[in-house]
XYZ file of C-alpha atoms in Angstrom:
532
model
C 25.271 -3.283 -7.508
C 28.194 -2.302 -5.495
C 29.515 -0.485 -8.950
C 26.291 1.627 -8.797
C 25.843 2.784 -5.709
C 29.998 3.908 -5.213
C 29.568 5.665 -8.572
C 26.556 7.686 -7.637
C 28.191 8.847 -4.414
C 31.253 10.179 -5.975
C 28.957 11.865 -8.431
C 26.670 13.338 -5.872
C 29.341 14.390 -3.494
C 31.311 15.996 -5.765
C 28.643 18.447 -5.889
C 29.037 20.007 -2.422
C 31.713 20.043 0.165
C 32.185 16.718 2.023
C 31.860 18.616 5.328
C 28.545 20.437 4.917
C 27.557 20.765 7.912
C 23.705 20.057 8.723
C 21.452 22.776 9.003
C 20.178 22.992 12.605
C 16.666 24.186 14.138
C 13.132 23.303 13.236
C 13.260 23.109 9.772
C 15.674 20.279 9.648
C 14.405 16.823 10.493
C 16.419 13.602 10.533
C 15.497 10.586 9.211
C 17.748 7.177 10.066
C 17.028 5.457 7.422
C 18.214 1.343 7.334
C 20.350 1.053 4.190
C 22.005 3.032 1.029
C 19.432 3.624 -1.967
C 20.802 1.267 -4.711
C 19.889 3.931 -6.882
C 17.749 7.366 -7.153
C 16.021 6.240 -9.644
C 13.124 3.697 -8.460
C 12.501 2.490 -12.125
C 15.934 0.923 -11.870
C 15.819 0.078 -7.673
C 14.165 -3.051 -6.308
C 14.449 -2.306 -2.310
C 12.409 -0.628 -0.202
C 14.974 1.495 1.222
C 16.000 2.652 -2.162
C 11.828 3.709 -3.044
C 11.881 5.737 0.753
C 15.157 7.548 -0.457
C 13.533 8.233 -4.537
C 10.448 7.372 -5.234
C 8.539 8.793 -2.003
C 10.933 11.889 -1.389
C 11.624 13.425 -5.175
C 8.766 12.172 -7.327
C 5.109 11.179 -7.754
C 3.603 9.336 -10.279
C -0.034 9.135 -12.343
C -1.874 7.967 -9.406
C -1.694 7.253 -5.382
C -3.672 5.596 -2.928
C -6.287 6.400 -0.823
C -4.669 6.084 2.781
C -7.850 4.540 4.485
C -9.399 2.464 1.605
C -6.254 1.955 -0.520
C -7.951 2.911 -4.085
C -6.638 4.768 -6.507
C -6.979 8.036 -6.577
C -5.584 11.066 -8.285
C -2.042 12.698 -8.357
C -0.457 13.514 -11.121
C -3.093 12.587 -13.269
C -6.452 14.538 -12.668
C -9.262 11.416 -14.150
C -8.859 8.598 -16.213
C -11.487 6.608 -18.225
C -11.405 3.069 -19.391
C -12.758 1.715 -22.675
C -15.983 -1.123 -22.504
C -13.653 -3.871 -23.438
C -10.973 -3.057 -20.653
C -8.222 -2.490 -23.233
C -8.051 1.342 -23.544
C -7.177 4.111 -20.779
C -6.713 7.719 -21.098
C -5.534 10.061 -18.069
C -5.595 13.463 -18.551
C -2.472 15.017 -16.911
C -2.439 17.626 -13.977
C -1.250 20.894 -15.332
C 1.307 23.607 -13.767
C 3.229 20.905 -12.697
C 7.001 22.059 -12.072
C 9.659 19.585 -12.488
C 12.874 21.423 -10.010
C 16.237 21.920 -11.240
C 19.665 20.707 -10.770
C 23.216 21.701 -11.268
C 22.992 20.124 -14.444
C 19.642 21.799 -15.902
C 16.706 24.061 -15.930
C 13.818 23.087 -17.234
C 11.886 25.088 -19.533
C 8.180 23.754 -19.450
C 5.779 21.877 -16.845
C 5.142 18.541 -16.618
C 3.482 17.238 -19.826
C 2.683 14.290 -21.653
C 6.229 13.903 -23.322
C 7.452 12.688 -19.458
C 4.378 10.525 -19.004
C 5.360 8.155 -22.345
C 9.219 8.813 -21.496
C 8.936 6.893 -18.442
C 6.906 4.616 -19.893
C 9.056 3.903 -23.173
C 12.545 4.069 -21.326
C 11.277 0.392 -19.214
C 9.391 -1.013 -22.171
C 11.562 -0.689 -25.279
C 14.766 -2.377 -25.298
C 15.822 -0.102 -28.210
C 14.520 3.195 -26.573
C 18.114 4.940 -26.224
C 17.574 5.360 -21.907
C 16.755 1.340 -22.338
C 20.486 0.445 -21.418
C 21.468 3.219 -19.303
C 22.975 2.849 -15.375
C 22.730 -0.934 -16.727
C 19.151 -0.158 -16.531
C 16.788 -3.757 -15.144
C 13.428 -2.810 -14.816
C 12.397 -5.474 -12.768
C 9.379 -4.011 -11.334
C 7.979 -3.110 -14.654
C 8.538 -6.731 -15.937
C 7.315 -8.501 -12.695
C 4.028 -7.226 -13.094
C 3.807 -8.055 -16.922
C 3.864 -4.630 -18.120
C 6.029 -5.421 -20.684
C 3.799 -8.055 -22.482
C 0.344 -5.857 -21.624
C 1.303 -2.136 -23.022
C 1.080 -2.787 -26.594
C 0.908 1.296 -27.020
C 0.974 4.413 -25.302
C 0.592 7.664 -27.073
C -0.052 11.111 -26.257
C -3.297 12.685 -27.714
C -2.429 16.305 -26.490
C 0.212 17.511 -23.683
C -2.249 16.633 -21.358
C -3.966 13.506 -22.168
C -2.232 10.360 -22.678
C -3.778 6.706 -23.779
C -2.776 3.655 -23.135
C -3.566 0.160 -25.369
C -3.097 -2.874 -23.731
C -3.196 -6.575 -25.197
C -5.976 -8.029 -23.227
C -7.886 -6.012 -19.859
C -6.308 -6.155 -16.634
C -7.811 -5.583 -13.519
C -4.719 -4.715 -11.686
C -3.240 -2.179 -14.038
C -4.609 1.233 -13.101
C -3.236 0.177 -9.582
C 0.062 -0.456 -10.991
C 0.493 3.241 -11.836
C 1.038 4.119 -7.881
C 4.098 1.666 -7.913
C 7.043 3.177 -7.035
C 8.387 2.056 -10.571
C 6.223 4.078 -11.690
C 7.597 7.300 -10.708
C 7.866 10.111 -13.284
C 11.286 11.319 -14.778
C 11.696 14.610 -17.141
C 11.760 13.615 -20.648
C 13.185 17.264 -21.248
C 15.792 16.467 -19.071
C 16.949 13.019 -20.477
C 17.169 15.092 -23.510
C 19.468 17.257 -22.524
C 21.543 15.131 -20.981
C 21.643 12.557 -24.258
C 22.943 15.480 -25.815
C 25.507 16.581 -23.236
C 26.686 12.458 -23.612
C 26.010 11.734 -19.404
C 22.738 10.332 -19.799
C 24.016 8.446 -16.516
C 23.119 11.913 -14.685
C 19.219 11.439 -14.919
C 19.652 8.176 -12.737
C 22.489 10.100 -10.408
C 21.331 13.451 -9.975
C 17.016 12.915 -9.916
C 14.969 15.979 -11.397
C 11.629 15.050 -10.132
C 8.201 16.794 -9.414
C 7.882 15.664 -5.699
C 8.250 17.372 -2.369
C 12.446 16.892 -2.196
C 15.166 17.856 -4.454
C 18.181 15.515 -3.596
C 21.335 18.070 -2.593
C 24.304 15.822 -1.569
C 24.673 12.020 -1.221
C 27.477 10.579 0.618
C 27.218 6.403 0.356
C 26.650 4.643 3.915
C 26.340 7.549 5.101
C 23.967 10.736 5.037
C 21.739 11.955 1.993
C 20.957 15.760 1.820
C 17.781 16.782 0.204
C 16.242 20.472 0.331
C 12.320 21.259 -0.009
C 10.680 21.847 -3.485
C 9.718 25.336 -3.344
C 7.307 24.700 -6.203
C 5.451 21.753 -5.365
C 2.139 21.121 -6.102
C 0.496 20.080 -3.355
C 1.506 23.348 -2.256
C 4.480 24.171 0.683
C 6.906 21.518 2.046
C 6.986 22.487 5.787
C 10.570 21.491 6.144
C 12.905 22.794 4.253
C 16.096 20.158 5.214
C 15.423 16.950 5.520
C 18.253 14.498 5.992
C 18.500 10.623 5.799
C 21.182 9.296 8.048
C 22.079 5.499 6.936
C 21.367 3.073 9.844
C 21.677 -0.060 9.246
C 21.559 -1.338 12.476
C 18.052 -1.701 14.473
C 19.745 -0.955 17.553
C 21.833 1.995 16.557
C 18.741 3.872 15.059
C 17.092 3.602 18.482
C 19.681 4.818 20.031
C 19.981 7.969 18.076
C 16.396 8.546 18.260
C 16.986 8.500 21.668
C 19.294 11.060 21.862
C 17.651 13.171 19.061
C 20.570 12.622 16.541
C 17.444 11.728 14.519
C 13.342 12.300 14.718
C 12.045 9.185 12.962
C 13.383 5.735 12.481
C 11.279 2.626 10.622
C 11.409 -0.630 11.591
C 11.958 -1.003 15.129
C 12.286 -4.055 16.564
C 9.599 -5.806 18.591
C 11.544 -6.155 21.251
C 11.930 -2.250 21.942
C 8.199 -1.321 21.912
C 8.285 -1.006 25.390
C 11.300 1.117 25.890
C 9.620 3.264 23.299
C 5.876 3.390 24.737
C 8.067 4.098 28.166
C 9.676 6.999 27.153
C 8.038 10.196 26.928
C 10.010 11.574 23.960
C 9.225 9.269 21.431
C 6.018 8.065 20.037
C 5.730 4.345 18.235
C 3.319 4.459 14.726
C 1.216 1.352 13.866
C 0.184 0.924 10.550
C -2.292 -1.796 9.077
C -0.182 -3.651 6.033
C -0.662 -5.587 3.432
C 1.943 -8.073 3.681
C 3.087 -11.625 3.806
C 6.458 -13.129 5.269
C 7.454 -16.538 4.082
C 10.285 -19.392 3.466
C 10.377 -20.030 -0.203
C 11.444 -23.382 -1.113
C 13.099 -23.810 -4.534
C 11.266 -26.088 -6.691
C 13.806 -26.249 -9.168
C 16.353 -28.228 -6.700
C 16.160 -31.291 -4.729
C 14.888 -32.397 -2.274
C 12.441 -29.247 -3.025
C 11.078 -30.380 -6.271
C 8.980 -32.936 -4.257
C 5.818 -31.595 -3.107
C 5.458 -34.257 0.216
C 9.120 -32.883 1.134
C 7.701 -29.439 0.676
C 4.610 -30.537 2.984
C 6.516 -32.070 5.508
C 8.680 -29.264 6.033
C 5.683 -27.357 6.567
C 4.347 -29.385 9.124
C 7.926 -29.582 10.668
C 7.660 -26.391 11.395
C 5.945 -24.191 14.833
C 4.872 -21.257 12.756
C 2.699 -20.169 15.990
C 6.077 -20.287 18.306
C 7.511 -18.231 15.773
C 5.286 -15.562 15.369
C 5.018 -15.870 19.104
C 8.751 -15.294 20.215
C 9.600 -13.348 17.447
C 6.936 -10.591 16.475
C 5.364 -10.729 20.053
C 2.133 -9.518 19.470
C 3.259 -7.392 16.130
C 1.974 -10.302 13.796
C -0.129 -12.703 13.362
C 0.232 -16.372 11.670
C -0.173 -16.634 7.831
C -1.322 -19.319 5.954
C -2.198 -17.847 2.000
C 0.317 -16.028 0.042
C -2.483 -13.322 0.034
C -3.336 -10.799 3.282
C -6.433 -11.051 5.298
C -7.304 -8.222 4.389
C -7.203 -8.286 0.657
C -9.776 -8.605 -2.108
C -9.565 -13.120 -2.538
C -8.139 -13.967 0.699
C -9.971 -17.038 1.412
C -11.065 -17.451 4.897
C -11.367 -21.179 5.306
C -8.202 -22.002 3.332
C -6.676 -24.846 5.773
C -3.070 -24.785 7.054
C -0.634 -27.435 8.101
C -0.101 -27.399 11.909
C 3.033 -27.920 13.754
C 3.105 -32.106 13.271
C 6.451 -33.876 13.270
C 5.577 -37.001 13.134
C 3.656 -36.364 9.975
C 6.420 -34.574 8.739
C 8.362 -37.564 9.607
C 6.376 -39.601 7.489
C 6.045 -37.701 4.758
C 9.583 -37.382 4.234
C 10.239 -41.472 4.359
C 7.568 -41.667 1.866
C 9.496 -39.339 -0.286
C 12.852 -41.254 0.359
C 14.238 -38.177 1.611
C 17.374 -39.890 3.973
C 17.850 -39.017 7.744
C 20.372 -35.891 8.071
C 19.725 -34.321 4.338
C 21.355 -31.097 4.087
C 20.024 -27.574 2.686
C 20.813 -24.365 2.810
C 18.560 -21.415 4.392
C 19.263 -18.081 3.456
C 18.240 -15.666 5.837
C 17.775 -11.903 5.365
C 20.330 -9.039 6.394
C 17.309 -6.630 7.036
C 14.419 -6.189 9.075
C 11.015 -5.745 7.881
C 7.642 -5.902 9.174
C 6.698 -9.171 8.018
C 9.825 -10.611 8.982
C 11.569 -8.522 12.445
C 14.327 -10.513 12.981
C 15.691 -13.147 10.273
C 17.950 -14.655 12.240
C 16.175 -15.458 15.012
C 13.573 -17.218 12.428
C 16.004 -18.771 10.676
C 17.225 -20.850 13.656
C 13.937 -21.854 15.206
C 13.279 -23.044 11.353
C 16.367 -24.875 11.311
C 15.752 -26.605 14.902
C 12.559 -27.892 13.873
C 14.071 -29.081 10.735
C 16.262 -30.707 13.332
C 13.770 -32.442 14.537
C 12.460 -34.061 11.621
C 16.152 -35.416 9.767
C 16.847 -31.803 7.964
C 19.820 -30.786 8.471
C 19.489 -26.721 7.034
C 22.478 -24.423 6.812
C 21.796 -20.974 6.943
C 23.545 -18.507 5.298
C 23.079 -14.745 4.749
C 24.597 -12.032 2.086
C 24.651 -8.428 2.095
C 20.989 -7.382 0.954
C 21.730 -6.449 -2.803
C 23.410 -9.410 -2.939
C 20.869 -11.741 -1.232
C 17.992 -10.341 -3.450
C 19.909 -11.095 -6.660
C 21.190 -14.446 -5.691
C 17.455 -15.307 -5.220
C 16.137 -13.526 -8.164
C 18.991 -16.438 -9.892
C 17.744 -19.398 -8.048
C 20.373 -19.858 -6.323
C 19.354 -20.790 -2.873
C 17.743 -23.616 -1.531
C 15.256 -22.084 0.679
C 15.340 -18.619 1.734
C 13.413 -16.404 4.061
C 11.382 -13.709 2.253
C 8.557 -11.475 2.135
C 6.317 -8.970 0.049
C 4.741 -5.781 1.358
C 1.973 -4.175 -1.254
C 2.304 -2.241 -3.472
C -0.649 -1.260 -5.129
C -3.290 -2.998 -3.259
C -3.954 -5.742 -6.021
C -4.348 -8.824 -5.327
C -2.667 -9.310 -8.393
C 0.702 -8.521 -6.534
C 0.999 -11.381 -4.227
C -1.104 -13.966 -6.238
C 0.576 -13.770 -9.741
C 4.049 -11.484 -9.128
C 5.385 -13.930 -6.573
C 4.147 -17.110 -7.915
C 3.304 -16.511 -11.514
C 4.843 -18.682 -13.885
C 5.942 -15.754 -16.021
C 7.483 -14.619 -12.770
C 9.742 -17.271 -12.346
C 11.741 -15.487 -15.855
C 11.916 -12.074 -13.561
C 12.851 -13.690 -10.665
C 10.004 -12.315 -8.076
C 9.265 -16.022 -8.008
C 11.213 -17.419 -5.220
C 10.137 -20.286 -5.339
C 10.345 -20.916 -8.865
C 7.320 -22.738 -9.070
C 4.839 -23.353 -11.807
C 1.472 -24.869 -11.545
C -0.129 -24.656 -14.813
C -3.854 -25.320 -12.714
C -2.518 -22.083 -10.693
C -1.248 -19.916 -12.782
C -4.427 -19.841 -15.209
C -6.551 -19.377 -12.292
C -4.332 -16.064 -11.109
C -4.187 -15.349 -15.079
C -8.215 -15.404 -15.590
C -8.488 -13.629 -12.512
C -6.792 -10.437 -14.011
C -8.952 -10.309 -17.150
C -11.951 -10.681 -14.411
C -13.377 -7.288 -13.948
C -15.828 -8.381 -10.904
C -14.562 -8.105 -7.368
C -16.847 -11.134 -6.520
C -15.478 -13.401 -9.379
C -12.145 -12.561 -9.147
C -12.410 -13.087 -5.174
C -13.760 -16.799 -6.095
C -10.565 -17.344 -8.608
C -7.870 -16.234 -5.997
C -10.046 -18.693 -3.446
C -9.650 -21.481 -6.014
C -5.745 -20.176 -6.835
C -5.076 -20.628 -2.984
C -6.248 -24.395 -2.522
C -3.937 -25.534 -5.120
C -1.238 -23.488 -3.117
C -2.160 -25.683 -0.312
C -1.971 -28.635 -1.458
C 1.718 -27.998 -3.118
C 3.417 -25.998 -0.398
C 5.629 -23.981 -2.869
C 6.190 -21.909 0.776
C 5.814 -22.159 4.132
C 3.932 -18.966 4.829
C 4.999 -17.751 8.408
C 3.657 -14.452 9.470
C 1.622 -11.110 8.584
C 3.034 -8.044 10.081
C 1.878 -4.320 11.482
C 4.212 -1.550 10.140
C 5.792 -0.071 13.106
C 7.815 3.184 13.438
C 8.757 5.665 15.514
C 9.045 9.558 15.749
C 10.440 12.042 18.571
C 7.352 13.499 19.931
C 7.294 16.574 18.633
C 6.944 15.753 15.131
C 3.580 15.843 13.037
C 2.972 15.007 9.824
C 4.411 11.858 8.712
C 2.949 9.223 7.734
C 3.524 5.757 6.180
C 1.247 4.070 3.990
C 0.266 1.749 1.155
C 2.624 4.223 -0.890
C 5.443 4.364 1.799
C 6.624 7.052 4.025
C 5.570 10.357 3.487
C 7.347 13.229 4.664
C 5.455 16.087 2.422
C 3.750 17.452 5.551
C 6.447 15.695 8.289
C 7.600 19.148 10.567
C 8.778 19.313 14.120
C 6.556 21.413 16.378
């Protein structure tokens, strides 16, 4: 990871002075963003930090998402159909497309099929010569079992493309407005194959979206300059400029001062010094997300599904969500959303009950003062504001109850592949949406298949579960599949792979004078983002 990232600075920054200095006036705006991208390209990125700084700045992809309703709906494909049996979809492709250019290359033709079945192939054939490049892991594309479902995609014309799958799936159109899904110039890889630094499509992004990347220095400041051929017709401002924040505080504080015009994440405790200040503006969005402690199944005392149970009632999930999201969350209880297709209502939860707890770990012979470890997360995120904090209310009720838990943190890349290995014992987590599916909590975080990707955190497989979630994909009704997930969620229950804490409103904040921006299903938008 660390490898990665250094090597796509010093290629990036080689490309422009190291002391460009930032262009000033309205048509720059500053956004502090909270880490380094792992990578500009999101096929090969698994943080949302990294999607913000690729995905959602210098590319689009077939579809995106209604803002309001979160359906699919067209981008850079115009219509799609689907075959009776589910197993065949054809988009036809937008046309006049313009991919931009680079130091490196100028394309010669528009956005075509060729990049569609490109950016397909390059995640789906381990043979496909882009398969390997940048170490290339496509573990977004494998989480959600596209892998195993594409059996073909082939172009019919340059602007109509079909897809065959193996069996229907009810969450697939969806999946094409995942950032993984982003599409990269086939004409470009080309040339770059030939020029022997195919590394350079990963390093140096041509994309069709609203930013062209211009300079990246790592930790520090990414440069990118408006696409003056986009689409979607003119990017209102022409520099826009990611300064790398990691710290909640710090990114407040140069809001504050105008060193930059929108910062994500804030923490709940500065809501009021933002509502209280004139100059700045705090965003709520509506999400579709889930925070949670994962135990690991696959280690004791966590293979034991009363231990897992009586950590769950040793644990104030309401006092947590209380003094930690203050009013910017609400307790959880499924690993689906509220408000998603198969949340089920009248799913029960385990209240805050230490003497149950207490019982239920003597009748699993689990002995007074066991020790675990609790990883906790280096970042903020809206279903989980402050880790830390979390982490030691969990490990006082733990306390409590004869559980002695350890907690632990790593820097983020490293924290997120540790846990993709199983390595923890428990570990704070979360999932925001991606696509709206209810396929994306239910099956990509708990799927048995999942557990091989590693977006199971838990590592747990429930045969009873997993053919429920399984059916449920293949199910084409809303109503039945809604009645599967309900079903998929009492088995859940009853063996605790997580103690789901908390669902959480995405919060940000802007200098008052800016318009335009806006975060969504998709992510943050900055297409239209200007500063009147």
């Amino acid at each position: 990871m660390f490898a990665r990232k250094t090597y796509l600075a010093l290629a990036l920054s080689a490309l422009l002075p190291a002391g460009a200095a930032m262009a000033a006036g309205n048509d720059t705006l500053i956004y502090c963003s909270e880490a380094s991208p792992e990578s500009f390209n999101p096929q090969i990125a698994s943080s949302g930090p990294s999607f913000v700084a690729s995905s959602q700045t210098l590319y689009n992809r077939l579809i995106t998402f209604d803002p309001v309703k979160n359906t699919p709906v067209p981008s850079l494909a115009t219509a799609w159909t689907i075959s009776p049996d589910g197993k065949t979809y054809t988009f036809t492709l937008r046309q006049g497309v313009k991919f931009n250019s680079n130091k490196f290359f100028t394309p010669t033709r528009d956005f075509n099929a060729d990049d569609v079945i490109f950016s397909v192939m390059r995640q789906k054939d381990p043979n496909h010569p882009y398969h390997k490049v940048s170490q290339g892991s496509y573990e977004y594309f494998n989480d959600v079992g596209l892998d195993k479902l594409i059996k073909d995609v082939k172009k019919i014309d340059d602007y109509h493309v079909q897809f065959e799958l193996t069996e229907p799936n009810a969450a697939f159109l969806a999946d094409w407005g995942m950032d993984f899904a982003s599409i990269l110039s086939a004409e470009y890889a080309d040339a770059m194959m030939k020029k022997g630094t195919p590394e350079n499509v990963d390093n140096w992004p041509v994309g069709t979206g609203p930013y062209v990347l211009q300079q990246y220095k790592t930790d520090s400041q990414i440069r990118y300059l408006a696409n003056p051929h986009y689409w979607e017709g003119d990017v209102p401002t022409k520099h826009l400029i990611f300064a790398i924040t990691p710290n909640v505080e710090t990114r407040l504080a140069k809001l504050q001062t105008n060193e930059c015009q929108i910062i994500p994440a804030p923490s709940p405790v500065q809501f009021d010094i933002i509502n209280k200040n004139k100059d700045l503006t705090l965003h709520a969005v509506e999400a579709l997300n889930v925070g949670y402690l994962a135990f690991n199944t696959e280690k004791k005392p966590f293979d034991n599904a009363l231990v897992r149970q009586a950590l769950n009632y040793a644990t104030d999930k309401k006092a947590i969500v209380n003094a930690v999201f203050m009013g910017s969350g609400t307790v959880a209880k499924s690993p689906l959303p509220p408000n998603m297709l198969g949340y089920k209502k009248d799913l029960p939860d385990y209240g805050y009950d230490p003497e149950k707890a207490k019982a239920l770990l003597r009748q699993a012979g689990v002995a007074e003062g066991t020790e675990v470890t609790l990883w906790s997360m280096p970042v903020q995120r809206p279903y989980n504001p402050n880790s830390r904090r979390i982490a030691e209310m969990i490990q006082n009720d733990w306390a409590k109850v004869g559980v002695k838990a350890k907690i632990v943190t790593f820097e983020w890349g490293e924290y997120l592949s540790g846990m993709r290995k199983g390595e923890h014992d428990s570990a704070l987590f979360g999932w925001m949406s991606d696509n709206g599916d209810p396929d994306n909590f239910a099956d990509t975080l708990l799927g048995c298949n999942s557990i091989k990707t590693g977006s199971n955190a838990a590592r747990w497989c429930d045969k009873g579960y997993d053919g429920l979630v399984q059916k449920a994909k293949l199910t084409s009704d809303p109503a039945a599949r809604a009645r599967l997930y309900g079903e998929a969620q009492e088995i859940f229950y009853q063996q605790a792979p997580w103690i789901a804490l908390a669902n959480g409103k995405t919060f940000y904040a802007t200098r008052s004078n800016v318009s335009g921006f806006s975060v969504s299903l998709m992510g943050s938008d900055f297409s239209k983002a200007k500063l009147n």
